[in-house]
PDB file of C-alpha atoms in Angstrom:
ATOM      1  CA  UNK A   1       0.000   0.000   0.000  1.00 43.00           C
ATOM      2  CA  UNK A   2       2.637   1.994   1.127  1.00 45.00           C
ATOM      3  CA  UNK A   3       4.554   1.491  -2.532  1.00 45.00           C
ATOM      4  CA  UNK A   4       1.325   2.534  -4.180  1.00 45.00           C
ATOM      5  CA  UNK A   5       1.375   5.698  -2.146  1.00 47.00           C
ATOM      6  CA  UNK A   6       5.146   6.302  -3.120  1.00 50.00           C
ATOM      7  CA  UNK A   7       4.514   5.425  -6.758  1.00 49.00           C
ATOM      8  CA  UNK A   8       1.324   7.735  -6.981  1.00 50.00           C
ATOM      9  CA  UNK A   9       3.358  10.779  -4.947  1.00 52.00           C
ATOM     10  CA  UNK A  10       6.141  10.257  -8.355  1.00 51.00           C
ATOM     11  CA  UNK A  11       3.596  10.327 -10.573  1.00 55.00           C
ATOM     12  CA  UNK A  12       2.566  13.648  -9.527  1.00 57.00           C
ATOM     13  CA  UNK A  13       5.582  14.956  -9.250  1.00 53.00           C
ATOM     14  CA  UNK A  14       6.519  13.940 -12.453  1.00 55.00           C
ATOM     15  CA  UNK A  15       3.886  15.211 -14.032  1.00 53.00           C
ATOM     16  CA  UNK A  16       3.959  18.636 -12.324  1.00 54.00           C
ATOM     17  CA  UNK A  17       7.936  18.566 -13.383  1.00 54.00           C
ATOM     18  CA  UNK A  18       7.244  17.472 -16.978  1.00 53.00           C
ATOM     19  CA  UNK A  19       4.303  20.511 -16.711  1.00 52.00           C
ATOM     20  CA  UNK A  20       7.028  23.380 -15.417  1.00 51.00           C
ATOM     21  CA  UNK A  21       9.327  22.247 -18.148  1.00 49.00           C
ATOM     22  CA  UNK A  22       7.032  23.343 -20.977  1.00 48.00           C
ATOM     23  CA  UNK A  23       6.980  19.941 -22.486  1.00 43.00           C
ATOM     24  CA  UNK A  24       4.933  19.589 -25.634  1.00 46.00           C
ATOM     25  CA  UNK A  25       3.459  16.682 -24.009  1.00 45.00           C
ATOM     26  CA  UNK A  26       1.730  18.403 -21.206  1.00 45.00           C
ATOM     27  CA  UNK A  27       1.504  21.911 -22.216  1.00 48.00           C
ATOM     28  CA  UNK A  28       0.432  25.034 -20.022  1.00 46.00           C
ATOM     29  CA  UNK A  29      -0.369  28.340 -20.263  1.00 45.00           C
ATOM     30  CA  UNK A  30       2.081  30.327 -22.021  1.00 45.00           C
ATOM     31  CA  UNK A  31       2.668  32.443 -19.187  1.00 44.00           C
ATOM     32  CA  UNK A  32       3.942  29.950 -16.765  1.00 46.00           C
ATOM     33  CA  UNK A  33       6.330  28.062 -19.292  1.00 50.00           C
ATOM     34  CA  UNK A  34       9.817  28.818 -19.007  1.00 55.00           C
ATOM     35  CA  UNK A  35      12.732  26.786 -20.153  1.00 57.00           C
ATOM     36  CA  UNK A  36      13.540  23.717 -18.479  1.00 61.00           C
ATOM     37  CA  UNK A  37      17.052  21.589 -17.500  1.00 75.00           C
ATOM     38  CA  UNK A  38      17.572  19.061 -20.046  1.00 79.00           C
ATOM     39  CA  UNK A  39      17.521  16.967 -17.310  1.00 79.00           C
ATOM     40  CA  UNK A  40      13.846  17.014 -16.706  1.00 79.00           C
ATOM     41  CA  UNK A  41      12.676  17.287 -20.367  1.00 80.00           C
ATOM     42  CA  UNK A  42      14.587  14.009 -21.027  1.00 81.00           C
ATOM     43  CA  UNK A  43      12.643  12.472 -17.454  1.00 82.00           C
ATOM     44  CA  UNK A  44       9.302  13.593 -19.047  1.00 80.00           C
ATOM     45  CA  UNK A  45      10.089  11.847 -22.080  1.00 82.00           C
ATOM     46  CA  UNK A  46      11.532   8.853 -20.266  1.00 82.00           C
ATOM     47  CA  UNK A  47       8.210   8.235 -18.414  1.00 87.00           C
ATOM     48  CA  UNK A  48       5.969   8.885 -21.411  1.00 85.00           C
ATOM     49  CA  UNK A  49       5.438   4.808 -22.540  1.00 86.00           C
ATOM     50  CA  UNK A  50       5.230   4.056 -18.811  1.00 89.00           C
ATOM     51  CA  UNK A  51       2.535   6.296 -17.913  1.00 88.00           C
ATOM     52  CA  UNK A  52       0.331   5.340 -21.385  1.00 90.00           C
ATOM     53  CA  UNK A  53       1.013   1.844 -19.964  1.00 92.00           C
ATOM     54  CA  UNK A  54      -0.431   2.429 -16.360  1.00 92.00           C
ATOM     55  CA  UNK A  55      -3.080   5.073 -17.943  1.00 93.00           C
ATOM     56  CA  UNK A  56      -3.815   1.602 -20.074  1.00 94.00           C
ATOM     57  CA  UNK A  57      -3.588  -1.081 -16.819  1.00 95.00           C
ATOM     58  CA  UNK A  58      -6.168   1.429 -15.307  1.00 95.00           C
ATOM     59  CA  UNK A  59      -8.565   1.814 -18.202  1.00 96.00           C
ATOM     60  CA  UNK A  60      -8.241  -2.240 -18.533  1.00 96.00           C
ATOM     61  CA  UNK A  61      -9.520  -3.042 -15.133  1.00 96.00           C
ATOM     62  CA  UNK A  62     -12.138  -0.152 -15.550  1.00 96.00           C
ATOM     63  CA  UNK A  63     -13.396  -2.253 -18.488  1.00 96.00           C
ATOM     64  CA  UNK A  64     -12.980  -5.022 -16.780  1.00 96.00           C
ATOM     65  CA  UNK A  65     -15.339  -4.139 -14.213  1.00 96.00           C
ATOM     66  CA  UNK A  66     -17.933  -3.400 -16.436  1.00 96.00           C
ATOM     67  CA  UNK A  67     -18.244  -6.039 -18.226  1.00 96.00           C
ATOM     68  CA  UNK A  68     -18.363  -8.107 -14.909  1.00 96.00           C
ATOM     69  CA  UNK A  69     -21.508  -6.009 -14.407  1.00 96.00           C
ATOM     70  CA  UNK A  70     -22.545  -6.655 -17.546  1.00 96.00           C
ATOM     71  CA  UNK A  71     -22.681 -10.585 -17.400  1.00 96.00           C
ATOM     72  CA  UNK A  72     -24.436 -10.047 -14.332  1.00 96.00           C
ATOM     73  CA  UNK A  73     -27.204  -7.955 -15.350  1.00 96.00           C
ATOM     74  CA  UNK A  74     -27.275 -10.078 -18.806  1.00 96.00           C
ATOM     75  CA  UNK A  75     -27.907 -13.219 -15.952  1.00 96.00           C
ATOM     76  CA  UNK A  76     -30.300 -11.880 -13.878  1.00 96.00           C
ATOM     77  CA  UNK A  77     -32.258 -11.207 -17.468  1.00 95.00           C
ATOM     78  CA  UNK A  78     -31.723 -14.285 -18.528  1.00 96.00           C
ATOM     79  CA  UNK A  79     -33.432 -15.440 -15.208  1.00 95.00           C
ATOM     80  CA  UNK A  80     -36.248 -13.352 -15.823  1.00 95.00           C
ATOM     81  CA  UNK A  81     -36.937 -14.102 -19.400  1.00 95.00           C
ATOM     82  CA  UNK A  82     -36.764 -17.848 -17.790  1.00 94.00           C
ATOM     83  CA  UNK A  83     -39.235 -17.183 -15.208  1.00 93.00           C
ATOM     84  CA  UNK A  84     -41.662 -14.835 -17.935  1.00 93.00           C
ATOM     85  CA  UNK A  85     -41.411 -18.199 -20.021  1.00 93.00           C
ATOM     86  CA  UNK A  86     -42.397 -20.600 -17.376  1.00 91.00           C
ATOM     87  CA  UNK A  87     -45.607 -17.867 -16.365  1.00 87.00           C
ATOM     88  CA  UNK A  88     -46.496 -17.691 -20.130  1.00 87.00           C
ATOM     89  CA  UNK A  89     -46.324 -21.304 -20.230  1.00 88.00           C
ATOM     90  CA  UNK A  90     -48.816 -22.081 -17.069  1.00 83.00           C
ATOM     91  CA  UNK A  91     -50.977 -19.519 -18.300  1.00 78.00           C
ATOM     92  CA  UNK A  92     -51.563 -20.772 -21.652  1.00 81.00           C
ATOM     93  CA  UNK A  93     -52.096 -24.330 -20.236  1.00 78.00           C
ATOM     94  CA  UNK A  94     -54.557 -22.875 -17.791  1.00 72.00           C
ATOM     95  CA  UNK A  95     -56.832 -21.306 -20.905  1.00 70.00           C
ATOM     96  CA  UNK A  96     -56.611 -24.472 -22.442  1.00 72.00           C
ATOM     97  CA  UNK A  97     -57.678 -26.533 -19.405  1.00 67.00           C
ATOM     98  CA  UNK A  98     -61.488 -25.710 -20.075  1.00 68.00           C
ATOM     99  CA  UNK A  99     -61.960 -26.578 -23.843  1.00 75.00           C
ATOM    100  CA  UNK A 100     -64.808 -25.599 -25.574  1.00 78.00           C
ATOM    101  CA  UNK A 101     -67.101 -28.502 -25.401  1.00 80.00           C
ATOM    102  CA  UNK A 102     -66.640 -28.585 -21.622  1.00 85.00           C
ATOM    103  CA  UNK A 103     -67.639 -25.088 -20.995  1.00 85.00           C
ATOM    104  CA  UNK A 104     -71.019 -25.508 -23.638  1.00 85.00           C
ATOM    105  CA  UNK A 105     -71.973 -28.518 -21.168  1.00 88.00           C
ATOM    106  CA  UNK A 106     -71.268 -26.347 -17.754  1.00 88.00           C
ATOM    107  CA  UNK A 107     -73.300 -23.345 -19.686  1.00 87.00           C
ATOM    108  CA  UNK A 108     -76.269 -25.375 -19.633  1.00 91.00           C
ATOM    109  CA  UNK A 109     -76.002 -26.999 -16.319  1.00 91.00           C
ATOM    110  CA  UNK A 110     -77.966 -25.488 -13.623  1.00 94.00           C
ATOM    111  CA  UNK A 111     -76.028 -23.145 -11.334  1.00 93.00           C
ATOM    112  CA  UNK A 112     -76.646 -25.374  -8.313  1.00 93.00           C
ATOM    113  CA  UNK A 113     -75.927 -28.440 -10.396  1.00 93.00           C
ATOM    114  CA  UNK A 114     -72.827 -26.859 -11.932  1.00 93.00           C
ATOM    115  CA  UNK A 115     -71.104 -25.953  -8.450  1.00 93.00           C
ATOM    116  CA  UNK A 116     -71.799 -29.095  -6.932  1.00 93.00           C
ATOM    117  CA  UNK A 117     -69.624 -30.634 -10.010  1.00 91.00           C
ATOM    118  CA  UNK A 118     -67.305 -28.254  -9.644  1.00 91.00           C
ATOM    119  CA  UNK A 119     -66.572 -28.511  -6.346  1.00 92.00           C
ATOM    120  CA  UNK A 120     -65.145 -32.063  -7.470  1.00 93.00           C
ATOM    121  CA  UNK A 121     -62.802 -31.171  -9.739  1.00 90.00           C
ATOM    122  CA  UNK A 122     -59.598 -29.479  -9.562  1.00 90.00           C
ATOM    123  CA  UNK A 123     -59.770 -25.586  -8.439  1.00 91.00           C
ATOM    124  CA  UNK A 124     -57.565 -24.950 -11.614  1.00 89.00           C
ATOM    125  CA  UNK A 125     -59.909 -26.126 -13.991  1.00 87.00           C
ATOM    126  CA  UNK A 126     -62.567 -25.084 -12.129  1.00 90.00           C
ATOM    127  CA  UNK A 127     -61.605 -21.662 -12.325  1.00 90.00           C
ATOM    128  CA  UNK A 128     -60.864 -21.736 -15.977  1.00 87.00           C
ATOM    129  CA  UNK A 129     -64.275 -22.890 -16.697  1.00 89.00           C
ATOM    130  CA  UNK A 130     -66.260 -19.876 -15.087  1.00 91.00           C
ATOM    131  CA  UNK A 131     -63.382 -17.579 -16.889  1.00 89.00           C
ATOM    132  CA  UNK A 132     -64.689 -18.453 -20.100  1.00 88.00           C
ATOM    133  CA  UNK A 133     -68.409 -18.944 -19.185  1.00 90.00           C
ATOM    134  CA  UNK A 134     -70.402 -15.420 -19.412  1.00 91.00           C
ATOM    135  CA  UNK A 135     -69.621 -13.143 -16.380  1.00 91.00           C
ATOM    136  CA  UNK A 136     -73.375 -13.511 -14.503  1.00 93.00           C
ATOM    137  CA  UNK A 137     -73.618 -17.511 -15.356  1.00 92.00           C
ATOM    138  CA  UNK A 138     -69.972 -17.896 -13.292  1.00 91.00           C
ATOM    139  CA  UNK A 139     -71.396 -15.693 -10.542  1.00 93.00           C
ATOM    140  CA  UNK A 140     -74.356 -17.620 -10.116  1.00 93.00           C
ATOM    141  CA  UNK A 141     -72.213 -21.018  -9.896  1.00 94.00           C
ATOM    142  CA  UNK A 142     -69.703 -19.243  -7.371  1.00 93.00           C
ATOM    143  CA  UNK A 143     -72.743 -18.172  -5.446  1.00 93.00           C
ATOM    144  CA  UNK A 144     -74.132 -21.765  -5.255  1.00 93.00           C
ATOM    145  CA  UNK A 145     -70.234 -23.170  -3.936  1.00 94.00           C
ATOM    146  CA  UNK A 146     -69.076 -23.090  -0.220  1.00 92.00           C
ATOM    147  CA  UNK A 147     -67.280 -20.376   0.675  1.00 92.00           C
ATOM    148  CA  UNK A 148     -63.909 -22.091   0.959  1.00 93.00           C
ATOM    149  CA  UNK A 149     -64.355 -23.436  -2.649  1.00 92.00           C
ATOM    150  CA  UNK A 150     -65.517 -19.970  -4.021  1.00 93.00           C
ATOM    151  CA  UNK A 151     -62.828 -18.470  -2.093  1.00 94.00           C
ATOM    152  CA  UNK A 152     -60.134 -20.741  -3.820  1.00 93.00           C
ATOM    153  CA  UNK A 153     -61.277 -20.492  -7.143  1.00 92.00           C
ATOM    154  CA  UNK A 154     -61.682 -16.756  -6.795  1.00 91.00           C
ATOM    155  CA  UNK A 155     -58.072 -16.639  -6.155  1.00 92.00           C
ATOM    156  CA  UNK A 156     -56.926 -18.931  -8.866  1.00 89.00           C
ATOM    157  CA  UNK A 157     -59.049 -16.635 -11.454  1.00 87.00           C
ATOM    158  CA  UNK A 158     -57.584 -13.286  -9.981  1.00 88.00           C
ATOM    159  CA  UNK A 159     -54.349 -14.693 -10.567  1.00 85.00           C
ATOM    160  CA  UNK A 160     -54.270 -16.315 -13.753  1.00 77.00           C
ATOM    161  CA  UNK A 161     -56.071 -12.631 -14.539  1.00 67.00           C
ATOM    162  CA  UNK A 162     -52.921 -10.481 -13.387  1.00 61.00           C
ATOM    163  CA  UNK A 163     -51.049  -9.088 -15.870  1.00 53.00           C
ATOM    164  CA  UNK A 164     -47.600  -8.305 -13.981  1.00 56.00           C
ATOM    165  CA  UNK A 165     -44.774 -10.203 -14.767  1.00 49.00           C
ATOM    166  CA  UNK A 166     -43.343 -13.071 -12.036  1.00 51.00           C
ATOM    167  CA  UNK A 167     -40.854 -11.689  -9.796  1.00 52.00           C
ATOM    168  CA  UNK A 168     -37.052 -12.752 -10.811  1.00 46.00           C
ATOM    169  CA  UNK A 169     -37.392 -15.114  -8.146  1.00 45.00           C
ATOM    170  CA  UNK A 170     -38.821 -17.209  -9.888  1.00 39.00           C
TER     171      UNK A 170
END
């Protein structure tokens, strides 16, 4: 640490000697420039490919860096576009749970009839059936369920209904 210290402190001073000598490669106001020992000109051109190098080694790990951030962000995408596919997925088996034959036959069942069946099957397809039956024929077959049941299936419809996106946690 200490070295680093050192090495940074000779950098300055380098630079702030190469600066007072009027070198063309760090120039300064006109005013200030006077004419240097040919001892520090040839010191300022002396540390000119090792300075590009560190100014280089610095840049390098800068990049470095980024692109480590980068790859991460690219994977936590990649985990999300993962997650998006497996909602998409669940979804589109969901709507195709209740095909159309099945919900014609539930359409014409009585609503007391038609929860009492219901209440037999699996929630999921339960609730895909009274998703694509007419709005006040589902409410009359939730309102003949128990409570539980209705409850259940209510949930299952509300969230095969939400639009937002599965958190990246998959």
């Amino acid at each position: 640490m200490t070295m680093h210290r050192n090495a940074a402190s000779l950098s300055r001073l380098a630079v702030a000697a190469c600066a007072l000598a009027g070198s063309a490669l760090f120039p300064v106001a006109a005013h200030t420039q006077t004419q240097a020992p040919a001892d520090v000109q040839n010191f300022c051109t002396n540390i000119v490919d090792e300075a590009r190098e560190r100014r280089y080694a610095i840049q390098r790990e800068e990049l470095q860096a980024l692109r480590a951030e980068i790859e991460a962000k690219i994977a936590e995408l990649e985990d999300k576009r993962a997650a998006f596919e497996q909602w998409a997925e669940k979804r589109e088996q969901f709507a195709e749970a209740a095909s159309e034959g099945l919900v014609a036959v539930y359409s014409n069942m009585r609503p007391d009839a038609a929860a009492e069946r219901m209440e037999q099957i699996p929630p999921q397809l339960s609730a895909a059936l009274l998703t694509k039956l007419k709005p006040r024929t589902s409410a009359a077959i939730l309102n003949e369920m128990s409570t539980e049941d209705a409850a259940l299936i209510t949930q299952i419809m509300a969230a095969v209904g939400d639009t937002d996106l599965p958190a990246g946690d998959g």
